[in-house]
Structure formats: C-alpha cells, structure tokens
Amino acid sequence: MTLDIRGSLKNTKISSDGYVVLEELISNSIDAFLIRQHADPQSRSLTVSVEVDFTSTGLLGDGTDISITCTDNGCGFGDDQADAFVTKDTSYKDDLSIAGIGKCRGSGRIQYFHHFERVGVRSTFRTDDGAVTRTLLPDAGRRKIDVADFGISDGDERAIGTSIRLEAMREATRAKLYKAESLADVFSAANMRRNMLIAFLQRLVSLTAQLGEFVIAFETRNSKGGIESSSLTASDLPEVTVVRSTEVVERDARSGDPLGSTETFTLSHYRLDAQTYDLPRNAISFCARSSPVEDITRRYLKTVAEQNRPVEGFHHIVLIEADLLDRRVNEQRDGFDGIPEEMPVYDLFTDATIAYSDVYDRIDPIIAEMVTPSGWSKDDVIRDVADRFGVIQAMLTDTDTRVIYGDSAKSVAERVLKKYQERIVADTAEIFDLRAEIETAEPHTADFRHKINELSWKYTSSLKTFDMANLSQLVVRRAAIVEILKLACGWGLAVQAIDDGQRRKDEQIIHSIFFPMRKDSHETSDHDIWLLSEEYQYYDYIASDKPLSQIEWDDGGKLFDPAIDEELAATLRRRSQDHAAKRPDIAIFGKEGAAIIIEFKAPGVPMDEHIGDLSRYAHLLAAKSNGRLKKFYGYLVGDTLDPLGMIGWKKFASGRSYFHTSDLQDPDTGRMLGELYAETLLYEDIVNRASKRIGVYREKLQIDFSKKS
C-alpha cells in the first residue's frame, strides 16, 4: 500500500479551518489512546504534548518559519496503523468496535501535506517480541509514502506512543489561511489551548471516563529562546448546561412531501462563566463525530462584537449533532456535502431528504432560548414587521415562521412571503392537475363528484393564502401612501427641500400622489384616488390634467363637444390670464351620469379665493356633455382657508372643512343642467380620513400599528 502525496493533494481540498492540523493531530492521538486502552486496559490517562517552534529565516533573519510536533501515549504505529497511514481511503477505524473512536477516511493526514512541506513520524509500539520503533524522516522531496519507507529499530516500552513532526509551512497555505494575523498569535500556547477547548469540548466531555485525568499540553518556543506554556486538563472541562433534541422531518427531494421519517438533532449548550473560561469567542456549530465542523455563530449573534465577547457575562458554546451530519461531513471537515439549502431540490440525482432550512426551522427557537443578548425584544420585531410590511402575527403562525435574535423586519417578511409564494405555486399546480383529471372523468361516475369536491376544497384552502398575502400588501401600500401625502402636505419630502428663488412644485407633487399627472385610466391603473373616496377607485374613467375633448363615452362617441377645451380656457381667461390653459386637476366620470372634479391648491394658497372654480367647471362640463352628466361632486383641496370667505357654505361638524350644494342652471336660458355638491377639504382631513379607512382593514387583519414605548 502506498500513499500518493501529489495525487492526494490534487484530489483533496485544503480545509478552510486554520487549526485543522492541530485538530487532526490531537484527534488521532485520542483515537490511538483509546485503541491502546482497549488492547491493554490499565489505569493510565491520556497525555498529549503539542510543541510549536518558531525559527528565523531569510538572509537578514526577518522571516519566520514554524514547525509543529505532537507527541502522545497512544498505541503507536503497529502494522495495522502503518498500513492505515499510507492508505488514503482507509476503513481501518470503521472496523474497530471501540467506543469514542472517530470514524475516518484517512484524508486528515492530507491536511498535513497541504500545510507543511515535510512530515516526519517516530512511533514506538508493542509486539509479541517487545517494543519496536518505526521512523519516517521528514523529507520535502518525497512524492509517495510506502510502509517500506519507515525505518525499524528496537524500542523502549516506556516510550510507547507516537510523535508526528510537521516542518516548513507552505507559502501558499500561509497566504490563504493566515494572511490577516501572525503565526505567532495563531499558534501561541494560550490561543491553541482556547481554540482546542472549543474544538474538543464535546468529545472530551463524552470520553471523561475513558481518558482519565488527561493532559493536553501546549508549548511555544521562539527563535530567541522564549517559551510559553499552557495546558488543557480534565479538571478544566465544564458540565453541559442543557441538552435538547428535536426531530427534523425527512421529505421527498423533488416534491417536498414528508416521507414519514425523521432525523434527530441534538443540541448541547455550554454556558461558561467568562471570568473562569478565557475563550476567544462564542461558538455555535454543526458537528460531525463530536467535533465542530461548520460554524454558524453569525446566524444568531449578528455582530463581530457579540460573536467575540461574553453574552451577559458568559461564553456560549452550542454544538449540534446528528447522524445525518456524521454521514455528510466533507473530506476536509469544514462543511457538509449533499445537504441543500431548500426543499424541494430539482435535481434528479440528489438523495437529500433534509435541507438546511428544515434544520433551522427546528433549531432556531431552541438556540434563541439558549443565546439571546439582553435589550432585544421579539415583540418589537413582530410589531415592526406588521407596521412596515403588513405581515401580522397570524401570518407568522400560519407559515410557522419564528422570529429569532438578529432578525430584521425585512428578513422576517421575506421568509413569510416566500413561504406563501411557495404555497400558492404548489396550490395552483395541484388545482391544474385536478382540472386535467376532471376533464377526463365521466360525469355519471362517483369519481367525477369526488374530483369536483376535491377541487372546491383546494380552491377554498388556497383563498386564505392568496387573500392574506394580497390584503396585507394592500394595507401596507396604502399606509405608505398616506404617510407620503402627510409629509408632502407639510413640505417634509426631500424633493420639497429647494433653494430660495426656485419655483415650488408642491401642488404638482400632491397631485401626483392621488393620480399621475397628464394620464388617464386607460393609460394607468396604478393610482391612489381612494384617498378621496373608496368608490371613486371604481369609476369608469379618470382623467388627470388631460384634454377633455378626447374623453370617449361607452358608445365610442366623445363625451364632450370638441370645443370644450377652448371654451374652458376662455372661461378661465376672463378670470385670470394666469389660468388660461388650466383644466380640472382630476376629473372622474361614471356612466350613470356622475362626474367628480378635483382641484388642488398648493400649501399656502387660500382656497376661499377659488371656490368659484368648481362651479365654473361643473357648468361647462354639464353644458358640453350633451345631457350625459347631471350630478357633479367637486373637491377643492388645500391647507389654507379663511372662514370669512365661505359665506353660504356649511362647516362640517368635525374639522375645519366646508360643504355646499347648489343647482346648475344655464345662465342664459335658466334650464336646469344638473346639481353640484362641493367640499373644501384640508389635506390634514384627507390624511385622517384615509388613515381611518385603513384602520378598518387593520382591524380585520388584527394589525396593531400603534407605537408602544
């Protein structure tokens, strides 16, 4: 058997874990000790020594190189162990019936070669004839390793164990993994001890009885003779704070349907007093074989400060384990293969039955109970989601969406609406499938009635999904429009902040909020005329600052005489040259013979000086519509009104607005043309009315938009 070093480096990726070499060395030492104890049970404890040597390099001694030596008191490199060492895809450990042994594929040692130019081994083991020592000298030119490359010599029974030495770190590896920090910091004795406590905590705790009063010693020596030492011992291990398990449902990869089986995920939470445990960070990780593989801390602690500092005076380590993770861990042990982000997966070759999203749905609320910084309120986020996006508590419950620390209103709304979108697509697909089946059914059979019933129930169940998403979007959109109108009326929009001397466009801005200028309802259906009245939303035709002569009636003919625009201009010209080309800001027409005239006045312009405009418009529209329009509703909208100018108008019981009703008579013949109901409306009244109208929707949806302290 031969280990092809170059081929293995090409086919096995380098791990993204900067401590992977230490983890592999110590993990193999633990395995070797368990094998020794199984073969020769005695009252001994695990001892591992990790020595890191820094040496100066370069002509001026301004460079640094590093070597690592790991020595243990395990079983040593006997024949079986030596064969496994030179076999990349080995099943050696898989066949050992020893509790606590880490299963492997023999790829861990490939990380040694990814990180270092030279790998050496010195190991003493017991045979029937006594102790024997195997030695593999470090050699940078070695391309393959065979069992025959090991030297054999007599050994000392007292030296049973293995020492592996790694020399000359590769420049490419140093640039990729350690560019942001110095090797002296990464591999200081203190940092190695802190990080290995996190990496091996779960495994060491579970093997307390087998490892005895173990000691894992760390020593760093620099080129000037300085030595730093630290150690991790059995007495350093904390007790687990809490262990929780949850079941994740397995699903069909292509349909997403449940398969009737589950995978168990176990979460072990260690809550460590920061004054006792000097750890570099909090750690929440998916594990494989009791060791962290994929760090997911940032999902739950969003900022770097929260990740690296104690939370409420404690460091938190949460380790998530499952048989699925053991099976799916990748070769370089920094992630998992074959676990998709979402289900279903449209891949004919996948064998996945669980997605990360399924796992997170189950573990998120558990971790939220374990690790949540103070000052965060789930209720505040839920209220913000309702305020900003109209996603109410009932929708969170309906979609089984949980809010966890670090969630924003946007992220929660996106999750909810995505689930509704997926549900709507699935429901629609099922409806079409049922339709296809109905088309082939025979009406006189019982199956036909069954399909009809099934289709009706499917439609009924879908209505809730469609309506809840659409109605919520409508409420939030309208709430936003009301807020924009409120700001515009108070000159609070950024576009209204203009330099002195520039012409203000406040009337144009407010006009466009109600209905886009110079368009009609044939050109756009996206408007907000509901601000004035909900029923106007459904009138047959709306024109905004458009020529009235172009408006067509239901029979294809023109609603007004062709000369109406000229006469309107002439009418207004007689009043003021400034209004020569003016038309009603918005005119709304219904086929039952009603017209709504809306005239906006910019903030600060007195409305009482323009109350005659509505009457003039109504008279002209009535006269030129050839008897089609008889009922007129006029609205003069602004923010300034002098009550002394409103003689003959009546004041509303609430607010400062006025209304007036009058007949429209031809001034020459006295013939009755129609009737005008007119109102002066303050912008603040419109805002209040619209807010109350939205309030009805909120009540139906059980939305609370109020700000609570």
PDB file of N, CA and C in Angstrom, residues 257-338:
ATOM      1  N   ASP A 257     -42.715  16.628  -0.225  1.00  0.00           N
ATOM      2  CA  ASP A 257     -43.700  15.959   0.628  1.00  0.00           C
ATOM      3  C   ASP A 257     -43.007  15.154   1.728  1.00  0.00           C
ATOM      4  N   PRO A 258     -43.580  15.105   2.933  1.00  0.00           N
ATOM      5  CA  PRO A 258     -42.996  14.320   4.037  1.00  0.00           C
ATOM      6  C   PRO A 258     -42.904  12.843   3.681  1.00  0.00           C
ATOM      7  N   LEU A 259     -41.841  12.209   4.159  1.00  0.00           N
ATOM      8  CA  LEU A 259     -41.622  10.792   3.892  1.00  0.00           C
ATOM      9  C   LEU A 259     -42.071   9.908   5.052  1.00  0.00           C
ATOM     10  N   GLY A 260     -42.495  10.524   6.153  1.00  0.00           N
ATOM     11  CA  GLY A 260     -42.945   9.740   7.294  1.00  0.00           C
ATOM     12  C   GLY A 260     -41.822   9.331   8.227  1.00  0.00           C
ATOM     13  N   SER A 261     -40.634   9.901   8.049  1.00  0.00           N
ATOM     14  CA  SER A 261     -39.494   9.580   8.916  1.00  0.00           C
ATOM     15  C   SER A 261     -38.822  10.876   9.353  1.00  0.00           C
ATOM     16  N   THR A 262     -37.975  10.783  10.370  1.00  0.00           N
ATOM     17  CA  THR A 262     -37.309  11.969  10.902  1.00  0.00           C
ATOM     18  C   THR A 262     -35.841  11.678  11.193  1.00  0.00           C
ATOM     19  N   GLU A 263     -35.062  12.741  11.323  1.00  0.00           N
ATOM     20  CA  GLU A 263     -33.679  12.681  11.797  1.00  0.00           C
ATOM     21  C   GLU A 263     -33.607  13.441  13.114  1.00  0.00           C
ATOM     22  N   THR A 264     -32.914  12.882  14.087  1.00  0.00           N
ATOM     23  CA  THR A 264     -32.788  13.526  15.392  1.00  0.00           C
ATOM     24  C   THR A 264     -31.572  14.445  15.409  1.00  0.00           C
ATOM     25  N   PHE A 265     -31.784  15.676  15.822  1.00  0.00           N
ATOM     26  CA  PHE A 265     -30.691  16.636  16.009  1.00  0.00           C
ATOM     27  C   PHE A 265     -30.602  16.954  17.503  1.00  0.00           C
ATOM     28  N   THR A 266     -29.412  16.822  18.048  1.00  0.00           N
ATOM     29  CA  THR A 266     -29.188  17.060  19.476  1.00  0.00           C
ATOM     30  C   THR A 266     -28.330  18.298  19.656  1.00  0.00           C
ATOM     31  N   LEU A 267     -28.785  19.189  20.524  1.00  0.00           N
ATOM     32  CA  LEU A 267     -28.073  20.434  20.804  1.00  0.00           C
ATOM     33  C   LEU A 267     -27.550  20.401  22.227  1.00  0.00           C
ATOM     34  N   SER A 268     -26.243  20.554  22.383  1.00  0.00           N
ATOM     35  CA  SER A 268     -25.610  20.622  23.702  1.00  0.00           C
ATOM     36  C   SER A 268     -25.138  22.049  23.940  1.00  0.00           C
ATOM     37  N   HIS A 269     -25.615  22.645  25.027  1.00  0.00           N
ATOM     38  CA  HIS A 269     -25.313  24.039  25.313  1.00  0.00           C
ATOM     39  C   HIS A 269     -24.400  24.131  26.534  1.00  0.00           C
ATOM     40  N   TYR A 270     -23.252  24.763  26.356  1.00  0.00           N
ATOM     41  CA  TYR A 270     -22.323  25.026  27.447  1.00  0.00           C
ATOM     42  C   TYR A 270     -22.346  26.523  27.721  1.00  0.00           C
ATOM     43  N   ARG A 271     -22.736  26.896  28.927  1.00  0.00           N
ATOM     44  CA  ARG A 271     -22.794  28.302  29.341  1.00  0.00           C
ATOM     45  C   ARG A 271     -21.659  28.518  30.328  1.00  0.00           C
ATOM     46  N   LEU A 272     -20.592  29.178  29.864  1.00  0.00           N
ATOM     47  CA  LEU A 272     -19.337  29.224  30.605  1.00  0.00           C
ATOM     48  C   LEU A 272     -19.064  30.627  31.138  1.00  0.00           C
ATOM     49  N   ASP A 273     -18.821  30.705  32.412  1.00  0.00           N
ATOM     50  CA  ASP A 273     -18.508  31.983  33.060  1.00  0.00           C
ATOM     51  C   ASP A 273     -17.234  32.563  32.445  1.00  0.00           C
ATOM     52  N   ALA A 274     -17.337  33.777  31.913  1.00  0.00           N
ATOM     53  CA  ALA A 274     -16.211  34.396  31.216  1.00  0.00           C
ATOM     54  C   ALA A 274     -15.017  34.655  32.134  1.00  0.00           C
ATOM     55  N   GLN A 275     -15.256  34.784  33.441  1.00  0.00           N
ATOM     56  CA  GLN A 275     -14.152  35.020  34.372  1.00  0.00           C
ATOM     57  C   GLN A 275     -13.358  33.751  34.637  1.00  0.00           C
ATOM     58  N   THR A 276     -13.977  32.617  34.381  1.00  0.00           N
ATOM     59  CA  THR A 276     -13.293  31.334  34.592  1.00  0.00           C
ATOM     60  C   THR A 276     -12.730  30.786  33.287  1.00  0.00           C
ATOM     61  N   TYR A 277     -13.493  30.950  32.210  1.00  0.00           N
ATOM     62  CA  TYR A 277     -13.092  30.388  30.923  1.00  0.00           C
ATOM     63  C   TYR A 277     -12.701  31.524  29.974  1.00  0.00           C
ATOM     64  N   ASP A 278     -11.432  31.610  29.702  1.00  0.00           N
ATOM     65  CA  ASP A 278     -10.906  32.660  28.833  1.00  0.00           C
ATOM     66  C   ASP A 278     -10.960  32.154  27.394  1.00  0.00           C
ATOM     67  N   LEU A 279     -12.129  32.309  26.758  1.00  0.00           N
ATOM     68  CA  LEU A 279     -12.312  31.800  25.410  1.00  0.00           C
ATOM     69  C   LEU A 279     -12.232  32.941  24.395  1.00  0.00           C
ATOM     70  N   PRO A 280     -11.832  32.631  23.161  1.00  0.00           N
ATOM     71  CA  PRO A 280     -11.690  33.694  22.154  1.00  0.00           C
ATOM     72  C   PRO A 280     -13.009  34.164  21.570  1.00  0.00           C
ATOM     73  N   ARG A 281     -14.059  33.353  21.731  1.00  0.00           N
ATOM     74  CA  ARG A 281     -15.319  33.703  21.059  1.00  0.00           C
ATOM     75  C   ARG A 281     -16.435  32.786  21.562  1.00  0.00           C
ATOM     76  N   ASN A 282     -17.654  33.124  21.203  1.00  0.00           N
ATOM     77  CA  ASN A 282     -18.782  32.214  21.336  1.00  0.00           C
ATOM     78  C   ASN A 282     -18.781  31.301  20.118  1.00  0.00           C
ATOM     79  N   ALA A 283     -19.338  30.126  20.265  1.00  0.00           N
ATOM     80  CA  ALA A 283     -19.300  29.184  19.153  1.00  0.00           C
ATOM     81  C   ALA A 283     -20.601  28.400  19.081  1.00  0.00           C
ATOM     82  N   ILE A 284     -21.253  28.482  17.923  1.00  0.00           N
ATOM     83  CA  ILE A 284     -22.434  27.671  17.633  1.00  0.00           C
ATOM     84  C   ILE A 284     -22.112  26.939  16.337  1.00  0.00           C
ATOM     85  N   SER A 285     -22.073  25.613  16.405  1.00  0.00           N
ATOM     86  CA  SER A 285     -21.527  24.859  15.274  1.00  0.00           C
ATOM     87  C   SER A 285     -22.304  23.580  15.004  1.00  0.00           C
ATOM     88  N   PHE A 286     -22.361  23.247  13.714  1.00  0.00           N
ATOM     89  CA  PHE A 286     -22.759  21.899  13.330  1.00  0.00           C
ATOM     90  C   PHE A 286     -21.538  21.002  13.523  1.00  0.00           C
ATOM     91  N   CYS A 287     -21.750  19.834  14.098  1.00  0.00           N
ATOM     92  CA  CYS A 287     -20.636  18.937  14.412  1.00  0.00           C
ATOM     93  C   CYS A 287     -20.740  17.633  13.626  1.00  0.00           C
ATOM     94  N   ALA A 288     -19.602  16.975  13.511  1.00  0.00           N
ATOM     95  CA  ALA A 288     -19.546  15.617  12.987  1.00  0.00           C
ATOM     96  C   ALA A 288     -18.641  14.820  13.909  1.00  0.00           C
ATOM     97  N   ARG A 289     -19.163  13.722  14.405  1.00  0.00           N
ATOM     98  CA  ARG A 289     -18.402  12.861  15.324  1.00  0.00           C
ATOM     99  C   ARG A 289     -17.861  13.654  16.503  1.00  0.00           C
ATOM    100  N   SER A 290     -18.745  14.447  17.084  1.00  0.00           N
ATOM    101  CA  SER A 290     -18.483  15.200  18.317  1.00  0.00           C
ATOM    102  C   SER A 290     -17.500  16.346  18.157  1.00  0.00           C
ATOM    103  N   SER A 291     -17.171  16.724  16.935  1.00  0.00           N
ATOM    104  CA  SER A 291     -16.237  17.834  16.727  1.00  0.00           C
ATOM    105  C   SER A 291     -16.862  18.886  15.825  1.00  0.00           C
ATOM    106  N   PRO A 292     -16.675  20.178  16.134  1.00  0.00           N
ATOM    107  CA  PRO A 292     -17.243  21.243  15.293  1.00  0.00           C
ATOM    108  C   PRO A 292     -16.716  21.183  13.870  1.00  0.00           C
ATOM    109  N   VAL A 293     -17.610  21.379  12.930  1.00  0.00           N
ATOM    110  CA  VAL A 293     -17.248  21.357  11.514  1.00  0.00           C
ATOM    111  C   VAL A 293     -17.601  22.684  10.850  1.00  0.00           C
ATOM    112  N   GLU A 294     -18.847  23.110  10.995  1.00  0.00           N
ATOM    113  CA  GLU A 294     -19.302  24.328  10.326  1.00  0.00           C
ATOM    114  C   GLU A 294     -19.818  25.322  11.361  1.00  0.00           C
ATOM    115  N   ASP A 295     -19.153  26.452  11.452  1.00  0.00           N
ATOM    116  CA  ASP A 295     -19.533  27.469  12.438  1.00  0.00           C
ATOM    117  C   ASP A 295     -20.712  28.287  11.907  1.00  0.00           C
ATOM    118  N   ILE A 296     -21.783  28.384  12.693  1.00  0.00           N
ATOM    119  CA  ILE A 296     -22.972  29.147  12.285  1.00  0.00           C
ATOM    120  C   ILE A 296     -23.292  30.230  13.326  1.00  0.00           C
ATOM    121  N   THR A 297     -22.273  30.635  14.079  1.00  0.00           N
ATOM    122  CA  THR A 297     -22.484  31.616  15.148  1.00  0.00           C
ATOM    123  C   THR A 297     -23.095  32.908  14.633  1.00  0.00           C
ATOM    124  N   ARG A 298     -22.649  33.363  13.483  1.00  0.00           N
ATOM    125  CA  ARG A 298     -23.110  34.667  12.984  1.00  0.00           C
ATOM    126  C   ARG A 298     -24.590  34.661  12.630  1.00  0.00           C
ATOM    127  N   ARG A 299     -25.190  33.494  12.482  1.00  0.00           N
ATOM    128  CA  ARG A 299     -26.633  33.441  12.249  1.00  0.00           C
ATOM    129  C   ARG A 299     -27.402  33.924  13.477  1.00  0.00           C
ATOM    130  N   TYR A 300     -26.812  33.726  14.657  1.00  0.00           N
ATOM    131  CA  TYR A 300     -27.525  34.019  15.898  1.00  0.00           C
ATOM    132  C   TYR A 300     -26.940  35.213  16.638  1.00  0.00           C
ATOM    133  N   LEU A 301     -25.662  35.479  16.443  1.00  0.00           N
ATOM    134  CA  LEU A 301     -25.025  36.667  17.011  1.00  0.00           C
ATOM    135  C   LEU A 301     -24.498  37.464  15.830  1.00  0.00           C
ATOM    136  N   LYS A 302     -25.196  38.530  15.487  1.00  0.00           N
ATOM    137  CA  LYS A 302     -25.007  39.168  14.193  1.00  0.00           C
ATOM    138  C   LYS A 302     -23.733  39.992  14.084  1.00  0.00           C
ATOM    139  N   THR A 303     -23.299  40.604  15.163  1.00  0.00           N
ATOM    140  CA  THR A 303     -22.130  41.480  15.072  1.00  0.00           C
ATOM    141  C   THR A 303     -20.875  40.766  15.536  1.00  0.00           C
ATOM    142  N   VAL A 304     -19.741  41.260  15.066  1.00  0.00           N
ATOM    143  CA  VAL A 304     -18.454  40.676  15.471  1.00  0.00           C
ATOM    144  C   VAL A 304     -18.266  40.817  16.978  1.00  0.00           C
ATOM    145  N   ALA A 305     -18.703  41.957  17.533  1.00  0.00           N
ATOM    146  CA  ALA A 305     -18.559  42.179  18.975  1.00  0.00           C
ATOM    147  C   ALA A 305     -19.347  41.136  19.753  1.00  0.00           C
ATOM    148  N   GLU A 306     -20.553  40.842  19.313  1.00  0.00           N
ATOM    149  CA  GLU A 306     -21.360  39.825  20.006  1.00  0.00           C
ATOM    150  C   GLU A 306     -20.753  38.439  19.860  1.00  0.00           C
ATOM    151  N   GLN A 307     -20.160  38.172  18.714  1.00  0.00           N
ATOM    152  CA  GLN A 307     -19.560  36.855  18.481  1.00  0.00           C
ATOM    153  C   GLN A 307     -18.330  36.637  19.354  1.00  0.00           C
ATOM    154  N   ASN A 308     -17.561  37.687  19.569  1.00  0.00           N
ATOM    155  CA  ASN A 308     -16.272  37.544  20.248  1.00  0.00           C
ATOM    156  C   ASN A 308     -16.301  37.847  21.733  1.00  0.00           C
ATOM    157  N   ARG A 309     -17.378  38.469  22.222  1.00  0.00           N
ATOM    158  CA  ARG A 309     -17.423  38.846  23.630  1.00  0.00           C
ATOM    159  C   ARG A 309     -18.436  37.998  24.387  1.00  0.00           C
ATOM    160  N   PRO A 310     -18.277  37.948  25.713  1.00  0.00           N
ATOM    161  CA  PRO A 310     -19.281  37.223  26.506  1.00  0.00           C
ATOM    162  C   PRO A 310     -20.660  37.851  26.345  1.00  0.00           C
ATOM    163  N   VAL A 311     -21.678  37.015  26.392  1.00  0.00           N
ATOM    164  CA  VAL A 311     -23.056  37.474  26.356  1.00  0.00           C
ATOM    165  C   VAL A 311     -23.615  37.355  27.770  1.00  0.00           C
ATOM    166  N   GLU A 312     -23.946  38.493  28.355  1.00  0.00           N
ATOM    167  CA  GLU A 312     -24.437  38.516  29.736  1.00  0.00           C
ATOM    168  C   GLU A 312     -23.424  37.892  30.707  1.00  0.00           C
ATOM    169  N   GLY A 313     -22.120  38.090  30.423  1.00  0.00           N
ATOM    170  CA  GLY A 313     -21.081  37.579  31.315  1.00  0.00           C
ATOM    171  C   GLY A 313     -20.699  36.134  31.073  1.00  0.00           C
ATOM    172  N   PHE A 314     -21.237  35.514  30.035  1.00  0.00           N
ATOM    173  CA  PHE A 314     -20.953  34.102  29.768  1.00  0.00           C
ATOM    174  C   PHE A 314     -20.574  33.902  28.306  1.00  0.00           C
ATOM    175  N   HIS A 315     -19.630  32.978  28.102  1.00  0.00           N
ATOM    176  CA  HIS A 315     -19.372  32.471  26.755  1.00  0.00           C
ATOM    177  C   HIS A 315     -20.355  31.331  26.506  1.00  0.00           C
ATOM    178  N   HIS A 316     -20.823  31.238  25.272  1.00  0.00           N
ATOM    179  CA  HIS A 316     -21.793  30.209  24.919  1.00  0.00           C
ATOM    180  C   HIS A 316     -21.213  29.313  23.831  1.00  0.00           C
ATOM    181  N   ILE A 317     -21.258  28.025  24.085  1.00  0.00           N
ATOM    182  CA  ILE A 317     -20.882  27.043  23.075  1.00  0.00           C
ATOM    183  C   ILE A 317     -22.099  26.149  22.864  1.00  0.00           C
ATOM    184  N   VAL A 318     -22.602  26.129  21.635  1.00  0.00           N
ATOM    185  CA  VAL A 318     -23.740  25.275  21.294  1.00  0.00           C
ATOM    186  C   VAL A 318     -23.281  24.343  20.176  1.00  0.00           C
ATOM    187  N   LEU A 319     -23.331  23.052  20.447  1.00  0.00           N
ATOM    188  CA  LEU A 319     -22.867  22.048  19.497  1.00  0.00           C
ATOM    189  C   LEU A 319     -24.055  21.222  19.025  1.00  0.00           C
ATOM    190  N   ILE A 320     -24.221  21.145  17.707  1.00  0.00           N
ATOM    191  CA  ILE A 320     -25.380  20.494  17.103  1.00  0.00           C
ATOM    192  C   ILE A 320     -24.909  19.212  16.424  1.00  0.00           C
ATOM    193  N   GLU A 321     -25.477  18.087  16.831  1.00  0.00           N
ATOM    194  CA  GLU A 321     -25.037  16.794  16.323  1.00  0.00           C
ATOM    195  C   GLU A 321     -26.205  16.017  15.744  1.00  0.00           C
ATOM    196  N   ALA A 322     -25.892  15.170  14.752  1.00  0.00           N
ATOM    197  CA  ALA A 322     -26.903  14.309  14.146  1.00  0.00           C
ATOM    198  C   ALA A 322     -26.194  13.252  13.313  1.00  0.00           C
ATOM    199  N   ASP A 323     -26.827  12.102  13.180  1.00  0.00           N
ATOM    200  CA  ASP A 323     -26.260  11.067  12.316  1.00  0.00           C
ATOM    201  C   ASP A 323     -26.121  11.587  10.892  1.00  0.00           C
ATOM    202  N   LEU A 324     -27.066  12.414  10.470  1.00  0.00           N
ATOM    203  CA  LEU A 324     -27.008  12.988   9.123  1.00  0.00           C
ATOM    204  C   LEU A 324     -25.717  13.768   8.931  1.00  0.00           C
ATOM    205  N   LEU A 325     -25.321  14.555   9.933  1.00  0.00           N
ATOM    206  CA  LEU A 325     -24.104  15.357   9.821  1.00  0.00           C
ATOM    207  C   LEU A 325     -22.868  14.462   9.800  1.00  0.00           C
ATOM    208  N   ASP A 326     -22.888  13.397  10.573  1.00  0.00           N
ATOM    209  CA  ASP A 326     -21.765  12.450  10.549  1.00  0.00           C
ATOM    210  C   ASP A 326     -21.601  11.839   9.159  1.00  0.00           C
ATOM    211  N   ARG A 327     -22.736  11.542   8.525  1.00  0.00           N
ATOM    212  CA  ARG A 327     -22.673  10.900   7.202  1.00  0.00           C
ATOM    213  C   ARG A 327     -22.275  11.881   6.108  1.00  0.00           C
ATOM    214  N   ARG A 328     -22.634  13.147   6.285  1.00  0.00           N
ATOM    215  CA  ARG A 328     -22.471  14.119   5.205  1.00  0.00           C
ATOM    216  C   ARG A 328     -21.234  15.000   5.329  1.00  0.00           C
ATOM    217  N   VAL A 329     -20.442  14.858   6.386  1.00  0.00           N
ATOM    218  CA  VAL A 329     -19.287  15.731   6.550  1.00  0.00           C
ATOM    219  C   VAL A 329     -18.333  15.541   5.369  1.00  0.00           C
ATOM    220  N   ASN A 330     -17.790  16.653   4.861  1.00  0.00           N
ATOM    221  CA  ASN A 330     -16.932  16.542   3.688  1.00  0.00           C
ATOM    222  C   ASN A 330     -15.533  16.064   4.079  1.00  0.00           C
ATOM    223  N   GLU A 331     -14.748  15.827   3.067  1.00  0.00           N
ATOM    224  CA  GLU A 331     -13.439  15.205   3.285  1.00  0.00           C
ATOM    225  C   GLU A 331     -12.496  16.085   4.092  1.00  0.00           C
ATOM    226  N   GLN A 332     -12.586  17.393   3.876  1.00  0.00           N
ATOM    227  CA  GLN A 332     -11.691  18.299   4.598  1.00  0.00           C
ATOM    228  C   GLN A 332     -12.284  18.788   5.909  1.00  0.00           C
ATOM    229  N   ARG A 333     -13.458  18.288   6.281  1.00  0.00           N
ATOM    230  CA  ARG A 333     -14.092  18.545   7.572  1.00  0.00           C
ATOM    231  C   ARG A 333     -14.308  20.035   7.853  1.00  0.00           C
ATOM    232  N   ASP A 334     -14.765  20.772   6.831  1.00  0.00           N
ATOM    233  CA  ASP A 334     -15.125  22.172   7.067  1.00  0.00           C
ATOM    234  C   ASP A 334     -16.507  22.480   6.500  1.00  0.00           C
ATOM    235  N   GLY A 335     -17.271  21.440   6.226  1.00  0.00           N
ATOM    236  CA  GLY A 335     -18.623  21.617   5.700  1.00  0.00           C
ATOM    237  C   GLY A 335     -19.264  20.258   5.470  1.00  0.00           C
ATOM    238  N   PHE A 336     -20.450  20.294   4.826  1.00  0.00           N
ATOM    239  CA  PHE A 336     -21.202  19.063   4.612  1.00  0.00           C
ATOM    240  C   PHE A 336     -21.616  18.963   3.155  1.00  0.00           C
ATOM    241  N   ASP A 337     -21.565  17.768   2.620  1.00  0.00           N
ATOM    242  CA  ASP A 337     -21.931  17.521   1.231  1.00  0.00           C
ATOM    243  C   ASP A 337     -23.360  16.996   1.149  1.00  0.00           C
ATOM    244  N   GLY A 338     -24.054  17.418   0.109  1.00  0.00           N
ATOM    245  CA  GLY A 338     -25.355  16.823  -0.174  1.00  0.00           C
ATOM    246  C   GLY A 338     -26.493  17.289   0.699  1.00  0.00           C
TER     247      GLY A 338
END
